N, C-alpha and C. Protein backbone atom coordinates (compact mmCIF):
# COMPACT_ATOMS: atom_id res chain seq x y z
N MET A 1 93.35 96.73 84.90
CA MET A 1 94.52 96.01 85.39
C MET A 1 95.33 96.99 86.05
N LYS A 2 95.79 98.13 85.57
CA LYS A 2 96.51 99.05 86.11
C LYS A 2 96.02 99.59 87.39
N MET A 3 94.48 99.99 87.14
CA MET A 3 93.71 100.37 88.23
C MET A 3 93.89 99.81 89.61
N SER A 4 93.68 98.54 89.51
CA SER A 4 93.87 97.55 90.53
C SER A 4 95.17 97.60 91.26
N LEU A 5 96.16 97.71 90.51
CA LEU A 5 97.57 97.59 91.08
C LEU A 5 97.66 99.06 91.81
N LEU A 6 97.33 100.04 91.17
CA LEU A 6 97.48 101.50 91.85
C LEU A 6 96.64 101.60 93.00
N LEU A 7 95.52 101.01 93.11
CA LEU A 7 94.79 100.86 94.26
C LEU A 7 95.22 100.28 95.45
N LEU A 8 95.84 99.06 95.08
CA LEU A 8 96.62 98.40 95.97
C LEU A 8 97.91 99.12 96.61
N MET A 9 98.54 99.71 95.77
CA MET A 9 99.70 100.54 96.10
C MET A 9 99.19 101.42 97.08
N ALA A 10 98.07 102.32 97.07
CA ALA A 10 97.37 103.26 97.90
C ALA A 10 97.16 102.54 99.28
N ALA A 11 96.43 101.25 98.94
CA ALA A 11 96.28 100.60 100.37
C ALA A 11 97.48 100.39 101.00
N VAL A 12 98.77 99.79 100.16
CA VAL A 12 99.82 99.44 100.96
C VAL A 12 100.43 100.79 101.75
N LEU A 13 100.31 101.90 101.10
CA LEU A 13 100.89 102.93 101.62
C LEU A 13 99.93 103.31 102.86
N ALA A 14 98.61 103.27 102.92
CA ALA A 14 97.89 103.31 103.96
C ALA A 14 98.13 102.34 105.26
N ALA A 15 98.40 101.18 104.77
CA ALA A 15 98.74 100.11 105.73
C ALA A 15 100.22 100.36 106.19
N ALA A 16 101.14 100.80 105.70
CA ALA A 16 102.36 101.39 106.15
C ALA A 16 102.14 102.51 106.96
N ALA A 17 101.38 103.46 106.88
CA ALA A 17 101.33 104.60 107.52
C ALA A 17 100.72 103.93 108.99
N SER A 18 99.65 103.29 108.90
CA SER A 18 99.28 102.73 110.45
C SER A 18 100.08 101.79 110.99
N SER A 19 100.69 100.83 110.13
CA SER A 19 101.63 99.65 111.06
C SER A 19 102.71 100.57 111.69
N ALA A 20 103.39 101.66 110.85
CA ALA A 20 104.54 102.39 111.39
C ALA A 20 104.30 102.97 112.69
N ALA A 21 102.97 103.70 112.81
CA ALA A 21 102.78 104.60 113.92
C ALA A 21 102.24 103.47 115.28
N VAL A 22 101.70 102.44 114.76
CA VAL A 22 101.37 101.52 116.08
C VAL A 22 102.66 100.72 116.34
N PHE A 23 103.34 100.26 115.33
CA PHE A 23 104.47 99.40 115.65
C PHE A 23 105.76 99.81 115.07
N PRO A 24 106.28 100.90 115.67
CA PRO A 24 107.36 101.50 115.00
C PRO A 24 108.68 100.50 114.75
N GLU A 25 108.82 99.51 115.56
CA GLU A 25 109.89 98.64 115.42
C GLU A 25 109.58 97.78 113.96
N GLU A 26 108.40 97.63 113.38
CA GLU A 26 107.99 96.93 112.24
C GLU A 26 108.20 98.00 111.03
N ALA A 27 108.45 99.03 111.05
CA ALA A 27 108.59 99.91 110.05
C ALA A 27 109.46 99.67 108.89
N ALA A 28 110.75 99.06 109.47
CA ALA A 28 111.73 98.74 108.60
C ALA A 28 111.59 97.35 108.15
N THR A 29 110.55 96.59 108.70
CA THR A 29 110.39 95.15 108.25
C THR A 29 109.88 95.26 106.85
N PRO A 30 110.71 94.55 105.87
CA PRO A 30 110.32 94.29 104.57
C PRO A 30 109.03 93.74 104.21
N PHE A 31 108.31 94.34 103.35
CA PHE A 31 107.09 94.00 102.88
C PHE A 31 106.94 93.88 101.38
N CYS A 32 106.97 92.76 100.61
CA CYS A 32 106.98 92.76 99.10
C CYS A 32 108.30 93.51 98.73
N ASN A 33 109.38 93.25 99.38
CA ASN A 33 110.62 93.90 99.01
C ASN A 33 111.00 94.94 99.43
N VAL A 34 110.10 95.91 100.23
CA VAL A 34 110.11 97.25 100.55
C VAL A 34 109.72 97.38 102.10
N GLY A 35 110.53 98.00 102.57
CA GLY A 35 110.38 98.34 104.06
C GLY A 35 109.06 99.32 104.10
N PHE A 36 108.07 99.11 105.19
CA PHE A 36 106.99 100.18 105.17
C PHE A 36 107.49 101.63 105.56
N ASP A 37 108.56 101.76 106.12
CA ASP A 37 109.10 102.92 106.22
C ASP A 37 109.56 103.50 104.81
N LYS A 38 110.11 102.84 103.85
CA LYS A 38 110.30 103.53 102.61
C LYS A 38 109.07 103.77 101.80
N LEU A 39 108.07 102.87 101.88
CA LEU A 39 106.70 103.40 101.47
C LEU A 39 106.24 104.47 101.69
N MET A 40 106.20 104.92 102.98
CA MET A 40 106.02 106.26 103.51
C MET A 40 106.59 107.40 102.42
N SER A 41 107.72 107.25 101.75
CA SER A 41 108.32 108.12 101.09
C SER A 41 107.23 108.56 99.99
N CYS A 42 106.03 107.80 99.68
CA CYS A 42 105.35 108.29 98.39
C CYS A 42 104.10 108.90 98.94
N LYS A 43 104.04 108.96 100.31
CA LYS A 43 102.63 109.37 100.97
C LYS A 43 102.28 110.73 100.27
N PRO A 44 103.24 111.75 100.49
CA PRO A 44 102.99 112.90 99.83
C PRO A 44 102.50 113.15 98.48
N ALA A 45 103.05 112.20 97.54
CA ALA A 45 102.41 112.06 96.27
C ALA A 45 101.15 111.45 95.93
N VAL A 46 100.45 110.92 97.03
CA VAL A 46 99.14 110.22 96.91
C VAL A 46 98.01 110.81 97.73
N THR A 47 98.46 111.94 98.64
CA THR A 47 97.52 112.75 99.52
C THR A 47 97.36 114.21 98.99
N ASP A 48 96.37 114.60 99.43
CA ASP A 48 96.14 116.02 98.98
C ASP A 48 96.55 117.10 99.80
N PRO A 49 96.98 118.06 99.48
CA PRO A 49 97.43 118.54 97.81
C PRO A 49 98.54 117.44 97.69
N PRO A 50 98.67 117.06 96.33
CA PRO A 50 99.76 116.34 95.99
C PRO A 50 101.00 117.03 95.94
N GLU A 51 102.07 116.22 96.09
CA GLU A 51 103.48 116.66 95.84
C GLU A 51 103.94 115.71 94.47
N LYS A 52 104.92 116.31 93.79
CA LYS A 52 105.37 115.23 92.87
C LYS A 52 106.17 114.22 93.47
N PRO A 53 106.26 112.92 92.95
CA PRO A 53 106.60 112.05 93.77
C PRO A 53 108.43 112.09 93.50
N THR A 54 108.95 111.94 94.69
CA THR A 54 110.42 112.08 94.76
C THR A 54 111.11 110.86 94.15
N SER A 55 112.37 111.20 93.75
CA SER A 55 113.18 109.87 93.06
C SER A 55 113.15 108.94 94.12
N GLU A 56 113.28 109.08 95.46
CA GLU A 56 113.23 107.97 96.55
C GLU A 56 111.94 107.48 96.51
N CYS A 57 110.73 108.16 96.27
CA CYS A 57 109.42 107.18 96.05
C CYS A 57 109.45 106.53 94.75
N CYS A 58 109.88 106.79 93.74
CA CYS A 58 110.00 106.21 92.26
C CYS A 58 110.92 104.88 92.66
N ASP A 59 112.09 105.31 93.30
CA ASP A 59 113.02 104.16 93.47
C ASP A 59 112.27 103.03 94.33
N VAL A 60 111.48 103.40 95.18
CA VAL A 60 110.90 102.36 96.01
C VAL A 60 109.71 101.64 95.26
N ILE A 61 108.97 102.14 94.75
CA ILE A 61 108.03 101.63 93.92
C ILE A 61 108.75 100.79 92.65
N LYS A 62 109.69 101.17 92.11
CA LYS A 62 110.34 100.31 91.04
C LYS A 62 110.98 99.02 91.74
N SER A 63 111.53 99.22 92.87
CA SER A 63 112.09 98.10 93.75
C SER A 63 110.86 97.11 94.31
N ALA A 64 109.91 97.33 94.56
CA ALA A 64 108.62 96.61 95.14
C ALA A 64 108.49 95.78 94.28
N ASP A 65 108.12 94.30 94.98
CA ASP A 65 107.58 93.33 94.30
C ASP A 65 106.26 93.28 93.99
N LEU A 66 105.68 93.75 92.68
CA LEU A 66 104.50 94.03 92.42
C LEU A 66 103.71 92.87 92.37
N LYS A 67 104.48 91.51 92.10
CA LYS A 67 103.42 90.40 92.38
C LYS A 67 103.41 90.18 93.56
N CYS A 68 103.96 90.29 94.60
CA CYS A 68 103.72 90.19 95.94
C CYS A 68 102.54 91.11 96.49
N LEU A 69 102.73 92.39 95.99
CA LEU A 69 101.77 93.44 96.58
C LEU A 69 100.32 92.91 95.85
N CYS A 70 100.28 92.34 94.75
CA CYS A 70 98.95 91.81 94.12
C CYS A 70 98.56 90.66 95.06
N SER A 71 99.30 89.90 95.41
CA SER A 71 99.03 88.68 96.17
C SER A 71 98.31 88.96 97.51
N HIS A 72 98.54 90.29 98.01
CA HIS A 72 98.20 90.45 99.26
C HIS A 72 96.92 91.63 99.25
N ARG A 73 96.52 92.08 98.29
CA ARG A 73 95.56 93.03 97.89
C ARG A 73 94.29 92.80 98.84
N SER A 74 93.99 91.57 99.06
CA SER A 74 92.92 91.51 99.74
C SER A 74 93.13 91.76 101.25
N ASP A 75 94.13 91.68 101.83
CA ASP A 75 94.53 91.85 103.05
C ASP A 75 94.70 93.49 103.66
N LEU A 76 94.43 94.37 102.53
CA LEU A 76 94.70 95.77 102.78
C LEU A 76 93.28 96.57 102.68
N SER A 77 93.37 97.61 103.26
CA SER A 77 92.09 98.42 103.24
C SER A 77 92.63 99.96 102.82
N ILE A 78 91.91 100.78 102.29
CA ILE A 78 92.27 101.93 101.97
C ILE A 78 91.82 103.08 102.89
N VAL A 79 92.90 104.05 103.37
CA VAL A 79 92.53 104.88 104.47
C VAL A 79 91.94 106.22 103.71
N PRO A 80 91.06 106.91 104.32
CA PRO A 80 90.51 107.98 103.57
C PRO A 80 91.83 109.01 102.94
N SER A 81 92.75 109.32 103.79
CA SER A 81 93.71 110.39 103.42
C SER A 81 94.45 109.77 101.95
N ILE A 82 94.32 108.79 101.42
CA ILE A 82 95.02 108.36 100.23
C ILE A 82 94.16 108.86 99.16
N ASN A 83 94.37 109.40 98.27
CA ASN A 83 93.66 109.69 97.18
C ASN A 83 94.02 108.75 95.91
N PRO A 84 92.97 107.88 95.60
CA PRO A 84 93.02 106.81 94.77
C PRO A 84 93.47 107.54 93.20
N LYS A 85 92.88 108.49 93.04
CA LYS A 85 93.25 109.02 91.56
C LYS A 85 95.05 109.49 91.44
N LEU A 86 95.26 109.86 92.90
CA LEU A 86 96.85 110.30 92.70
C LEU A 86 97.57 108.92 92.76
N ALA A 87 97.04 108.15 93.44
CA ALA A 87 97.71 106.84 93.46
C ALA A 87 97.82 106.10 92.02
N LEU A 88 96.78 106.33 91.25
CA LEU A 88 96.65 105.69 89.91
C LEU A 88 97.63 106.33 88.97
N ALA A 89 97.95 107.61 89.46
CA ALA A 89 98.88 108.62 88.48
C ALA A 89 100.41 108.07 89.05
N LEU A 90 100.49 107.52 90.08
CA LEU A 90 101.97 107.39 90.41
C LEU A 90 102.83 106.59 89.65
N PRO A 91 102.48 105.08 89.09
CA PRO A 91 103.39 104.51 88.37
C PRO A 91 103.82 105.19 87.03
N LYS A 92 102.89 106.25 86.48
CA LYS A 92 103.12 106.83 85.26
C LYS A 92 104.01 107.95 85.46
N LYS A 93 103.85 108.46 86.80
CA LYS A 93 104.80 109.56 87.06
C LYS A 93 106.20 109.15 87.36
N CYS A 94 106.35 107.94 87.82
CA CYS A 94 107.49 107.34 88.16
C CYS A 94 108.11 106.57 86.89
N LYS A 95 107.35 106.65 85.74
CA LYS A 95 107.77 105.86 84.83
C LYS A 95 108.01 104.38 84.54
N ILE A 96 106.87 103.56 85.39
CA ILE A 96 106.76 102.38 85.32
C ILE A 96 105.77 102.06 84.13
N SER A 97 106.07 101.14 83.34
CA SER A 97 105.13 100.96 82.34
C SER A 97 104.63 99.42 82.21
N SER A 98 105.10 98.60 82.98
CA SER A 98 104.77 97.11 82.82
C SER A 98 104.00 96.79 84.39
N VAL A 99 103.08 95.94 84.04
CA VAL A 99 102.54 95.22 85.35
C VAL A 99 102.60 93.78 85.22
N PRO A 100 103.05 93.12 86.27
CA PRO A 100 103.02 91.59 86.21
C PRO A 100 101.58 90.93 86.05
N PRO A 101 101.86 89.86 85.25
CA PRO A 101 100.63 89.09 84.98
C PRO A 101 99.58 88.84 86.16
N GLU A 102 100.29 88.75 87.39
CA GLU A 102 99.30 88.31 88.47
C GLU A 102 98.72 89.42 88.92
N CYS A 103 98.69 90.65 88.53
CA CYS A 103 98.15 91.75 88.76
C CYS A 103 96.92 92.22 87.77
N LYS A 104 96.99 91.42 86.69
CA LYS A 104 95.98 91.64 85.56
C LYS A 104 94.68 91.01 85.81
N GLY A 105 93.49 91.86 85.71
CA GLY A 105 92.35 91.42 85.98
C GLY A 105 91.78 91.16 87.29
N HIS A 106 92.48 92.05 88.13
CA HIS A 106 92.10 92.05 89.50
C HIS A 106 91.56 93.47 89.91
């Protein structure tokens, strides 16, 4: 259950990176309660070599609509630069303890 959510977050970060590069005007457009440009604050924490997630990154993850992210999981693909193991550790590092029911079992 948590693994799926974290992989989804990695995919969202990857999608944010490519979307912001191709469509800069879309970077601030909210997606699941968070702008793609804000999600990019977490990229250093989920790419090698990893950095400690910043308070900005953790605030972004905490404010994201995780239910929404789970509903878009099939629309996203993981980019090779995102390390899934690091993404899996991000919620724990940001002290996020609960996962919405919509994310369980996926």
